[in-house]
Amino acid sequence: MTTTERPHTAIADGALPPASAALELVRAMMRIRTVEETLADLYKEQEMRTPTHFSIGQEAVAVGVSGALRPTDVAYSGHRCHAHYLAKGGDLRGMVAELYGRETGCARGRGGSVHLNAPEVGFIAASAILGETMAAAAGSAWSFAMDRSPRIAVSYFGDGVVEEGIFHETLNFAVVKQVPLLLICENNLYSTHTPLEVRQPSGTTIWERVRSYQLPSVIVDGNDVFAVLAAAEEGAAWCREGKGPYFIECSTYRWREHVGPNWDYDAGYRTKAEVDSWIAKDPVKRAQAAVVAAGYCGDEQIITWSAELQQEIAEAVAYAKASPFPSVETLLDGTY
Amino acid sequence: MRTLKYWQAINEATVQCMEADPNIFVAGIGVDDFKGIFGTTRGALERFGRERVHDIPNCENAFAGVTIGAAAMGKRPLVVHPRNDFMFLATDMLFNLAAKWRYMFGNKGGVPVVTRAIVGRGWGQGATHSQSTHATFAHFPGLYVATPASPADAKGLLVSALTGSTPVIILENRALYELEGEVPEAAEPIPFGKGRIVRAGTDVTIVGASLMAYEAARAADILADQGISAEVIDPRSIRPLDEEIILESVRKTGHLVVADTSWATYGFSAEVAAVVAEKALGSLRAPVRRVTIPDCPAPVSKPLEDAFHPSPASIARACLDVLRSDVAIGREVADVQAAFYGPY
């Protein structure tokens, strides 16, 4: 393979796609933001008894990547999986019911927040063990290569996975077998509460180190949904053409605490000034401003969507709360 | 019926299952090399080529995950580890993902990855090439663990694994590879959780999985010379475990010896003893005895190695102990690998 065919440089701000596509991305990001903020508020009621890693602040990655995917493509994620699930088309009611531990949940109340799945729309699995699903995504991609199918597999993971052995095993395997695997590293600078600079070699970047495996690797502003979309479209096309895996590092930031609904300015591992600097780069507001400035829609459209989305999440919560818990007689069901 | 060696039975089952199901592929380190994993993958390579028999980089951890992701797309991977000790590198994937997949994702489907792994014994292979992982894997709900002890079972259990819906670990003891026995020509499945009576008897029950089923039968020969009738039970799969065949035998004989290729502590022999204690304690006329490897890693030096592995004689002696017999063993038998010619 010839990696020189692709630019190994940062991709600049994404050009705005046509109106209908751009508006769809903005609404999809607003939907995830609305869902997550609503659930974070409700989480304090202690009825969602499942460790929950909110995606607030990182919406542009999931939405931009999903914009480049086909319904037949598959995606895998890790513990912070809500945005990836929703962006791929996972049922909102199934997700909320899962958080509430109900039989109507997407994992029938057996999986919880970190094991969302919706195989009917290609969101195959999420798992809390770092890097696990990266290898599984490579396996799905390998099966597509065996079948000479144009489908591709996406693996979402954080910067913490880069330190795991499986990251390197999977990259090596994916390149050697030339599987159609789109690797999306969401670099939010922290693994739980530990900053990147004490975990990985200083003076290097993830995307540049990955290039030594001889696959195209780029970095994008992960808070610019249009830039993420542009990179993901290039990567998806590369994979679909049978050229092997493609790596995109997305720079982004988690607003809330690692796990749970709260702000953690005062916890000591990061400053309020740092968090505020990333909130100023809010991916949702930024995309909204871009489409309004382009004349794709007016502010009233944003307000209308906001009201619609509030209504949708309220209905999903009501559905979840009204759903039955699994019956204890079914405790063992599904083991085999 | 025609006879096959143990490895030939595995080879034949693999080819027949791959002919029947185009989604099956074989993968593992060196599966397509000139040795063909002691001959077991050679037939598949000759028949289907490298399109379906895949050599892979060294990546036990990732590769277990790769096969899970392939299985989620409808493939049926058959993974082969020439040394089961390397499976410790794959345990996260097998325990945390494959075993739990069906349950934790809401019972929408499983990932029936089949993993064959070979257990070494003797020839000074030492601490990291002479252990059997069967009890470790059997601890986790969601997996099946099969331990075939005969050529027919090696074939039938592999057929079940490749046509079932559950992730299966099949552990094959290298010392059984040259064993010859009758094997049906057709690819007939042998169900998991159904043990077999290797040899019927009335005085003492010996339960042994894998190589220990074979060694227990040889122990029964020794005991027969002394007029003692031992019943030998091979569970064939240790998860699910055919408890009933064990309990029924113990109710008849009143005496139990469990032989195992792994350690006693928290192991297969402990599980069998616990099942009998819970469900047939009243039938026992003497305490249970376990014959296992001693509580240390496997040594290399020949005299130490000879003392390390359970033998037909050590199993027979344990039977005499539980029977409170003062009969001496009439004869020793050759080590199961006495005819083995190195290198391993």
XYZ file of C-alpha atoms in Angstrom, chain A residues 74 76 98 106-108 110-112 114-120 124-127 129-133 135-140 142-144 146-148 151 165-166 169-170 172-173 176-177 330-336, chain B residues 23 25-27 51 54-75 89 92-93 95-97 99-108 140-144 165-167 239-240:
106
model
C -21.199 -1.349 11.625
C -18.415 -0.448 18.024
C -31.754 0.432 29.434
C -31.818 -2.180 24.280
C -30.072 -4.874 26.348
C -33.229 -5.838 28.268
C -28.849 -6.756 31.423
C -26.246 -4.435 29.921
C -26.572 -0.920 31.282
C -21.730 0.847 28.941
C -23.183 -2.082 26.966
C -25.566 -0.323 24.599
C -26.202 -2.143 21.364
C -28.497 -1.894 18.371
C -27.452 -4.510 15.815
C -30.569 -3.738 13.750
C -23.040 -3.903 17.249
C -21.578 -3.558 20.719
C -20.049 -1.364 23.384
C -17.952 -2.609 26.283
C -13.027 -2.910 28.988
C -10.588 -0.590 27.207
C -9.840 -1.585 23.638
C -11.896 -4.766 23.606
C -14.301 -3.650 20.913
C -10.449 -5.851 18.061
C -14.049 -6.940 17.563
C -14.544 -4.141 15.027
C -11.437 -5.370 13.222
C -13.020 -8.825 13.131
C -16.224 -7.527 11.583
C -12.149 -8.767 8.318
C -15.383 -10.653 7.648
C -16.397 -7.930 5.153
C -13.461 -12.066 3.252
C -16.839 -11.545 1.592
C -15.478 -8.776 -0.693
C -19.274 -2.607 4.121
C -1.495 -3.716 24.207
C -4.593 -4.508 22.224
C -2.093 -5.799 18.215
C -5.208 -4.600 16.429
C -0.837 -4.539 13.320
C -3.497 -7.089 12.421
C -1.396 -6.875 7.712
C -4.839 -8.163 6.703
C -35.753 -14.626 33.718
C -32.501 -14.019 35.631
C -30.590 -16.793 33.847
C -32.116 -16.221 30.393
C -29.579 -15.516 27.697
C -26.576 -17.065 29.411
C -26.625 -19.725 26.680
C -19.002 -19.489 7.052
C -12.862 -20.645 8.670
C -9.746 -21.861 10.482
C -7.322 -19.332 11.934
C -8.948 -18.365 1.636
C -5.626 -18.124 7.861
C -2.200 -17.710 9.392
C -2.195 -14.665 11.691
C 0.230 -12.315 13.434
C 1.077 -13.033 17.090
C -1.851 -11.357 18.812
C -3.745 -13.783 21.052
C -5.594 -10.981 22.845
C -6.692 -9.035 19.781
C -7.345 -12.130 17.746
C -9.843 -13.525 20.222
C -11.667 -10.211 19.805
C -11.302 -10.331 16.035
C -13.030 -13.697 15.926
C -15.824 -12.387 18.155
C -16.410 -9.501 15.749
C -16.373 -11.904 12.810
C -18.843 -14.202 14.576
C -21.121 -11.220 15.225
C -21.292 -10.845 11.432
C -22.273 -14.488 10.943
C -18.875 -16.112 10.492
C -3.461 -13.783 26.717
C -10.192 -10.926 28.596
C -11.925 -11.431 25.268
C -14.347 -14.111 29.634
C -15.485 -10.493 29.323
C -16.863 -10.464 25.805
C -18.945 -15.510 27.369
C -21.131 -12.531 28.269
C -22.130 -11.350 24.791
C -25.508 -13.035 24.530
C -26.548 -12.131 28.063
C -25.300 -8.568 28.452
C -26.454 -7.453 25.014
C -30.019 -8.574 25.656
C -30.178 -12.129 24.289
C -30.229 -11.115 20.625
C -17.300 -18.730 33.477
C -20.975 -18.999 32.539
C -21.586 -18.480 28.842
C -18.794 -20.791 27.672
C -18.752 -24.512 26.993
C -24.634 -21.287 19.072
C -22.290 -21.024 22.074
C -18.585 -20.136 22.331
C -19.134 -27.333 31.263
C -21.880 -28.306 31.038
